[in-house]
């Protein structure tokens, strides 16, 4: 038994990538022990900065030591989160297994550890489907994993959908990170697990219980946890660990500033950030959080104006509604500037990142100081977790309340402010925003109602009925009147003020023939199979914003074709096909004139039910964001080399011609 324990600790150190002499955190060893004993927590409530993604490494080691855990680990993040970080952790585990033949043998692997990322048509390498008996790690977004689980996989053929649903719904441990972002999806997974357990309890023969059921583990650091008996948290041994203690007690001095009107908020936030940098004389990493992209751009503009011609000042925008290609490039720049936890060779310059909710989750941001407005409590916790994560300095957090918040959020923001004011005071009279103080606040007996009032309410969502599941499972039928869209089960019904999102991509070549007609169905299917949209070229924005942007960009085109420069692309005009909408129900090519004359309601319906492909010459893209005033042709991201070394265009032309 001792040899097994020693081997487990050695493998755990290797899987976590710990340097010589370093030991796993007590909670990591305790979770491994619980899984080996057959005890599986339903939820984990750990303060941010303590490495929740190491759950993958602990699962791997537990499997190698013989724990009765599902053979597939499915790590799910919200669509706003960047999945590359989790994929990098999984790939390091594959290298660890490859370097240790004994560990590889204990896992029963003949080859490499299968790792697949479900985030777009070209990314799924399908390694997890090759050998269902082998351990595998699957990483994906709520939409990509959830749609597959419900027999409706986006980008998956009807014939393959039952396989995806079966392998994700059985003998799989689903780890839902940042579970507070998607309560409907958590409830859906709960219902699947409970139904499977009930079916197994009522089974009359052994065959019905032969297939292991799904297990669910939710991760969160916001305080939205289940009952104490179901939740894995830190214990006294963790509190005494020097590194854990340092991160729990990380200095974060919160100062509540005087409230301002919403129209003055961007300038106020920019002024506070510039002051923290001593007007550019101090090297620092400042995070500015705001609630909308429009405000973020105003803050950025105000900062650039304040900095003037400062030689080294850096300002980076990190927001949603941005094409993934530019967003990932921004994430790389954040690493260079030292805004990502654990960054090496940090640039010693005054730098500010202006972020919306996109910066609250997904990227492991770590700033020296922060400036922000007041938002719902779970978001306040996330924002505080992005400052001084490792407790290596003393951080200042300036919070600016808004005196005229929107009516629907005013009570929530007031409750968040009341919670902040209940935090203990530091020696210099600031509020203590350390993770330890936040945990202690949550444990106060009289804050339960205040926490509910300060948190964003979960959206309404439908129950999971057997008849609906049966309808989804009939994948051999092209049309089934009883088969609803799966989105409400994944994300609930959106609030009235929440707009549908539309995906836009820019391409040099659209799926149209020389006459400007959309490819016939067979050729269109070949085109989408070989050159369909890739995650990196997608921009998702509100329907009304996309519609207004599209019409204004088309109006800016010439009505008569002008003369192009030699060897340049022909000039796009309103009589050309400028966009194609591709959806499961219908696809269509649009000239600029057709878009301008289209019925607004009809165009809204088309945009909501498909992906908008636009000619790159339409422009309207600046720094990855929609910009109606930008007439420069947009970059066609798909022209970059694919992992196999081939280019998109030759591949689909060859297949269509064949």
XYZ file of C-alpha atoms in Angstrom, residues 76-552:
477
model
C -16.118 22.027 -20.341
C -15.735 25.801 -20.310
C -18.206 28.532 -21.172
C -18.151 29.815 -24.745
C -16.573 33.083 -23.578
C -13.632 31.218 -22.091
C -10.500 30.517 -24.097
C -10.027 26.756 -24.229
C -6.356 26.900 -25.218
C -5.245 27.069 -21.592
C -7.016 23.819 -20.699
C -5.755 22.197 -23.905
C -2.172 23.149 -22.997
C -2.606 21.473 -19.595
C -3.922 18.310 -21.284
C -1.051 18.269 -23.771
C 1.467 18.494 -20.934
C -0.200 15.409 -19.438
C 0.229 13.580 -22.737
C 3.956 14.380 -22.664
C 4.138 13.205 -19.054
C 2.537 9.860 -19.953
C 4.797 9.407 -22.997
C 7.884 9.961 -20.824
C 6.905 7.338 -18.216
C 6.348 3.816 -19.649
C 5.088 2.529 -16.286
C 2.431 5.251 -16.104
C 1.457 4.584 -19.702
C 1.102 0.868 -19.001
C -0.953 1.513 -15.862
C -3.381 3.577 -17.962
C -3.686 0.777 -20.502
C -2.540 2.953 -23.387
C -0.938 1.482 -26.489
C -0.161 4.896 -27.982
C -0.322 8.508 -26.900
C -2.979 9.810 -24.532
C -5.875 10.906 -26.820
C -6.704 14.604 -26.480
C -9.392 16.361 -28.505
C -10.621 19.938 -28.449
C -14.245 20.496 -29.477
C -14.421 24.134 -30.455
C -14.894 24.196 -34.209
C -15.190 21.981 -37.271
C -11.476 21.816 -38.095
C -10.202 21.462 -34.552
C -11.738 18.148 -33.472
C -9.058 15.595 -34.335
C -11.483 12.800 -33.298
C -8.774 11.019 -31.305
C -11.321 10.439 -28.540
C -13.465 8.405 -30.977
C -10.740 6.049 -32.238
C -10.673 3.702 -29.233
C -13.626 4.175 -26.845
C -11.963 1.792 -24.368
C -8.887 4.012 -23.947
C -8.671 6.871 -21.445
C -9.066 10.223 -23.187
C -9.365 13.918 -22.416
C -11.961 15.936 -24.295
C -11.980 19.720 -23.949
C -14.816 21.779 -25.332
C -17.214 24.641 -24.972
C -20.707 24.358 -23.522
C -22.245 24.560 -26.992
C -19.946 22.014 -28.641
C -20.131 19.429 -25.842
C -23.769 20.074 -24.948
C -25.043 19.812 -28.517
C -23.217 16.497 -28.976
C -24.619 15.142 -25.730
C -28.135 15.919 -26.983
C -27.668 14.167 -30.366
C -27.397 17.517 -32.155
C -23.665 18.092 -32.478
C -22.817 21.266 -34.335
C -20.761 20.261 -37.353
C -21.392 16.521 -36.758
C -23.090 14.355 -39.396
C -26.398 12.714 -38.463
C -24.794 9.267 -38.653
C -22.091 10.189 -36.153
C -24.312 12.030 -33.671
C -25.369 8.904 -31.721
C -21.697 7.935 -31.254
C -20.809 11.348 -29.885
C -23.821 11.360 -27.547
C -23.091 7.835 -26.318
C -19.409 8.428 -25.579
C -20.032 11.739 -23.829
C -23.040 10.494 -21.884
C -21.554 7.237 -20.574
C -18.321 6.415 -18.758
C -17.401 10.105 -18.804
C -16.554 12.535 -16.029
C -17.799 15.958 -17.069
C -15.870 18.742 -15.318
C -17.794 22.002 -15.724
C -15.471 24.925 -15.080
C -16.895 28.311 -14.011
C -20.240 26.583 -13.512
C -21.848 29.805 -12.273
C -21.839 31.106 -15.852
C -24.174 28.425 -17.191
C -26.724 27.235 -14.555
C -29.025 25.712 -17.230
C -26.232 23.478 -18.527
C -25.287 22.416 -15.012
C -28.936 21.520 -14.348
C -29.085 19.584 -17.627
C -26.046 17.510 -16.661
C -27.547 16.967 -13.211
C -30.721 15.607 -14.782
C -28.758 13.272 -17.063
C -26.788 11.858 -14.108
C -29.880 11.421 -11.917
C -31.830 9.749 -14.718
C -28.970 7.327 -15.420
C -28.645 6.489 -11.728
C -32.404 5.950 -11.403
C -32.444 3.685 -14.464
C -29.578 1.621 -13.059
C -31.240 1.287 -9.652
C -34.409 0.045 -11.312
C -32.660 -2.333 -13.721
C -33.582 -6.009 -13.480
C -30.549 -7.498 -15.237
C -26.810 -6.993 -15.101
C -26.587 -5.900 -18.737
C -28.491 -2.705 -17.929
C -25.846 -1.682 -15.384
C -22.785 -2.758 -17.385
C -22.158 0.681 -18.877
C -20.847 3.154 -16.282
C -22.907 6.312 -16.032
C -21.765 9.893 -16.361
C -20.257 11.710 -13.379
C -20.409 15.467 -12.891
C -17.952 17.751 -11.110
C -18.535 21.506 -11.115
C -15.780 24.025 -10.423
C -16.323 27.574 -9.212
C -14.651 30.265 -7.134
C -17.598 32.615 -6.756
C -19.389 31.169 -3.745
C -22.288 29.601 -5.635
C -21.840 26.164 -4.146
C -24.040 23.258 -3.183
C -24.492 21.793 0.271
C -21.369 21.299 2.391
C -21.646 17.511 2.165
C -21.409 17.618 -1.647
C -18.758 20.339 -1.946
C -14.991 19.913 -1.847
C -13.314 22.914 -0.194
C -10.060 23.812 1.497
C -9.383 22.436 4.976
C -7.048 23.362 7.860
C -4.056 21.648 6.247
C -4.538 23.778 3.128
C -4.767 26.913 5.235
C -1.403 26.075 6.822
C 0.386 25.409 3.514
C 2.801 28.322 2.896
C 1.984 28.819 -0.812
C -1.762 28.394 -0.312
C -1.674 30.757 2.652
C 0.252 33.314 0.623
C -2.342 33.228 -2.161
C -5.307 33.206 0.215
C -3.983 36.255 2.023
C -2.818 38.064 -1.116
C -2.981 41.791 -0.404
C -5.796 43.480 -2.352
C -6.726 46.841 -0.851
C -10.125 47.942 -2.116
C -10.991 51.614 -2.109
C -14.513 52.762 -2.954
C -14.387 55.983 -4.934
C -17.057 58.631 -5.188
C -19.925 57.617 -7.506
C -20.160 59.212 -10.957
C -22.750 59.385 -13.721
C -22.492 56.624 -16.303
C -21.508 59.095 -19.039
C -18.485 60.148 -16.953
C -17.440 56.595 -16.043
C -14.934 55.938 -18.921
C -12.970 59.127 -18.269
C -13.009 58.491 -14.504
C -11.728 54.924 -14.865
C -9.004 56.051 -17.267
C -7.926 58.802 -14.866
C -7.705 56.354 -11.929
C -5.669 53.881 -13.996
C -3.291 56.611 -15.156
C -2.889 57.755 -11.553
C -1.947 54.226 -10.448
C 0.824 54.375 -13.047
C 1.999 57.733 -11.635
C 1.119 59.269 -15.005
C 3.439 56.898 -16.842
C 6.418 57.240 -14.528
C 5.797 53.856 -12.885
C 5.984 50.431 -14.533
C 2.851 48.520 -13.648
C 0.175 46.203 -14.963
C -3.256 47.775 -14.502
C -6.544 46.059 -15.328
C -9.541 48.261 -16.064
C -12.870 46.412 -16.017
C -15.985 47.891 -17.603
C -19.376 46.476 -18.454
C -19.592 47.040 -22.219
C -17.444 47.132 -25.348
C -18.548 50.685 -26.057
C -17.308 51.840 -22.641
C -14.086 49.859 -23.082
C -13.267 51.658 -26.314
C -13.959 55.009 -24.649
C -11.636 54.117 -21.762
C -8.950 53.074 -24.242
C -9.327 56.346 -26.147
C -9.159 58.379 -22.912
C -6.008 56.543 -21.787
C -4.275 57.041 -25.111
C -5.168 60.729 -24.976
C -3.804 61.042 -21.421
C -0.608 59.192 -22.320
C -0.034 61.424 -25.328
C 3.326 60.530 -26.845
C 4.575 58.547 -23.864
C 7.380 56.405 -25.344
C 6.699 53.099 -23.564
C 3.024 53.166 -22.501
C 1.055 50.141 -23.704
C -2.741 49.865 -23.836
C -4.515 46.660 -24.853
C -8.221 46.067 -25.422
C -9.561 42.662 -24.330
C -13.272 42.411 -25.045
C -15.909 40.094 -26.456
C -17.498 40.671 -29.848
C -14.020 40.393 -31.330
C -12.806 38.026 -33.992
C -11.064 35.120 -32.316
C -7.919 35.535 -34.436
C -7.286 39.032 -33.064
C -8.410 38.016 -29.597
C -5.872 35.191 -29.462
C -3.169 37.570 -30.708
C -4.146 39.931 -27.888
C -3.800 37.071 -25.407
C -0.227 36.531 -26.631
C 0.564 40.216 -26.130
C -0.869 39.998 -22.619
C 1.690 37.298 -21.849
C 4.517 39.511 -23.106
C 3.302 42.406 -20.973
C 3.077 40.149 -17.913
C -0.717 40.094 -17.549
C -0.919 36.285 -17.625
C -0.171 34.424 -14.385
C 3.299 32.913 -14.424
C 4.527 35.028 -17.366
C 8.302 35.075 -17.738
C 10.385 38.021 -18.974
C 7.719 40.560 -18.108
C 8.045 43.860 -19.966
C 8.924 46.626 -17.489
C 6.665 49.300 -18.932
C 3.505 51.089 -17.804
C 0.677 49.014 -19.275
C -3.106 48.908 -19.062
C -5.538 46.244 -20.239
C -9.127 47.420 -20.675
C -11.436 44.419 -20.391
C -15.107 43.536 -20.300
C -16.513 40.233 -19.048
C -14.177 38.551 -21.573
C -11.327 39.255 -19.153
C -13.144 37.864 -16.119
C -12.966 34.236 -17.249
C -10.976 32.130 -19.652
C -7.599 33.868 -19.603
C -5.519 33.539 -16.451
C -5.039 37.292 -16.043
C -2.874 38.580 -13.213
C -2.450 42.338 -12.788
C -0.606 44.379 -10.187
C -3.597 46.721 -9.643
C -7.116 47.213 -10.961
C -9.808 49.816 -11.573
C -13.428 48.807 -12.112
C -17.086 49.697 -11.853
C -19.574 47.773 -9.674
C -21.225 44.652 -11.119
C -23.018 41.520 -9.893
C -21.272 39.740 -7.026
C -20.070 36.656 -8.900
C -18.389 38.984 -11.387
C -16.860 41.090 -8.618
C -15.261 37.932 -7.211
C -13.885 37.036 -10.644
C -12.465 40.532 -11.111
C -10.752 40.518 -7.719
C -9.308 37.131 -8.599
C -7.481 38.687 -11.561
C -5.299 40.894 -9.338
C -2.174 39.795 -7.422
C -3.150 36.155 -7.858
C 0.035 34.767 -6.309
C 0.253 37.177 -3.402
C 3.674 38.477 -4.416
C 2.946 42.161 -3.906
C 0.432 44.667 -2.590
C -2.390 45.454 -4.988
C -4.697 48.455 -5.076
C -8.239 48.025 -6.415
C -10.181 51.218 -7.157
C -13.950 50.696 -7.483
C -16.103 53.430 -8.973
C -19.880 53.104 -8.393
C -22.280 54.509 -10.983
C -24.903 56.885 -9.627
C -27.443 56.148 -12.379
C -27.270 52.399 -13.144
C -29.899 50.765 -15.366
C -33.120 50.067 -13.501
C -32.906 46.288 -13.906
C -29.426 46.019 -12.356
C -29.579 48.793 -9.754
C -30.726 46.530 -6.835
C -28.093 43.930 -7.726
C -25.277 46.444 -7.838
C -26.452 48.001 -4.566
C -26.343 44.547 -2.950
C -22.798 44.002 -4.320
C -21.760 47.333 -2.845
C -23.288 46.328 0.509
C -21.309 43.076 0.472
C -18.085 44.920 -0.299
C -18.673 47.260 2.631
C -18.930 44.227 4.948
C -15.360 43.182 4.173
C -12.854 43.767 7.013
C -10.695 46.878 7.000
C -6.923 46.855 6.561
C -4.506 48.952 8.627
C -4.740 51.799 6.123
C -8.588 51.750 6.286
C -9.012 50.062 2.899
C -11.307 47.068 2.423
C -9.611 43.655 2.446
C -10.289 41.956 -0.905
C -8.072 38.909 -0.348
C -9.476 35.450 -1.177
C -9.426 34.616 2.559
C -11.601 37.652 3.306
C -14.047 36.706 0.544
C -14.320 33.146 1.897
C -14.913 34.458 5.418
C -17.571 36.861 4.123
C -19.434 34.034 2.421
C -19.451 32.047 5.662
C -21.095 34.792 7.691
C -24.516 33.515 8.832
C -26.505 36.602 7.800
C -25.256 37.190 4.245
C -27.159 34.427 2.421
C -30.012 36.691 1.295
C -27.601 39.463 0.374
C -25.544 37.059 -1.747
C -28.674 36.024 -3.635
C -29.704 39.646 -4.172
C -26.222 40.549 -5.433
C -25.900 37.618 -7.851
C -27.202 37.380 -11.398
C -30.359 35.227 -11.409
C -30.196 32.051 -13.464
C -32.229 32.172 -16.696
C -35.322 30.044 -17.078
C -34.756 26.731 -18.839
C -36.892 23.727 -19.870
C -36.903 20.365 -18.069
C -35.322 17.363 -19.741
C -38.196 15.090 -20.798
C -37.817 11.564 -22.128
C -39.943 12.345 -25.184
C -37.655 15.205 -26.188
C -34.557 13.020 -25.777
C -36.182 10.325 -27.937
C -36.906 12.933 -30.623
C -33.295 14.140 -30.609
C -32.075 10.537 -30.764
C -33.934 9.869 -34.047
C -30.978 11.156 -36.031
C -31.798 9.057 -39.102
C -34.728 11.400 -39.798
C -33.772 14.534 -41.672
C -36.866 16.370 -40.410
C -38.687 15.652 -37.153
C -41.416 18.039 -36.036
C -40.921 17.096 -32.389
C -37.166 17.787 -32.361
C -36.552 21.228 -30.809
C -33.363 23.270 -30.919
C -31.064 22.348 -28.027
C -29.964 25.889 -27.113
C -32.547 26.447 -24.304
C -31.340 23.287 -22.541
C -27.736 24.510 -22.714
C -28.148 28.188 -21.871
C -31.773 28.705 -20.945
C -34.137 31.232 -22.425
C -32.357 34.587 -22.685
C -33.735 37.660 -20.957
C -35.741 39.969 -23.162
C -32.926 42.511 -23.227
C -30.324 39.896 -24.234
C -29.878 39.916 -27.997
C -29.245 36.880 -30.195
C -25.644 36.528 -31.348
C -24.626 36.360 -35.004
C -21.388 34.811 -36.258
C -19.540 36.678 -39.033
C -16.520 35.550 -41.051
C -14.559 37.321 -43.799
C -13.408 35.370 -46.872
C -11.631 36.085 -50.148
C -13.629 33.308 -51.846
C -17.305 32.710 -51.097
C -19.125 29.479 -52.107
C -20.546 30.978 -55.315
C -20.025 30.150 -58.989
C -18.949 32.490 -61.783
C -22.540 33.633 -62.233
C -22.844 34.666 -58.595
C -25.093 31.766 -57.635
C -24.659 29.794 -54.443
C -23.131 26.347 -54.929
C -25.607 23.544 -55.400
C -26.209 21.485 -52.253
C -23.695 18.738 -53.122
C -20.906 21.203 -53.929
C -21.802 23.382 -50.959
C -21.493 20.353 -48.690
C -18.061 19.588 -50.160
C -17.027 23.200 -49.713
C -18.117 23.296 -46.077
C -16.465 19.955 -45.393
C -13.124 21.131 -46.792
C -13.231 24.864 -46.078
C -15.916 25.461 -43.488
C -15.576 28.182 -40.906
C -12.789 27.854 -38.355
C -13.111 29.169 -34.823
C -10.261 31.662 -35.286
C -12.042 33.522 -38.110
C -15.377 33.917 -36.342
C -16.645 37.119 -34.795
C -19.816 36.941 -32.696
C -21.791 40.115 -32.056
C -25.336 41.234 -31.264
C -27.868 40.810 -34.059
C -28.796 44.508 -34.190
C -25.126 45.552 -34.318
C -24.365 43.133 -37.157
C -27.448 44.164 -39.122
C -26.736 47.871 -38.796
C -23.053 47.339 -39.623
C -23.857 45.235 -42.698
C -26.309 47.727 -44.201
C -24.017 50.709 -43.593
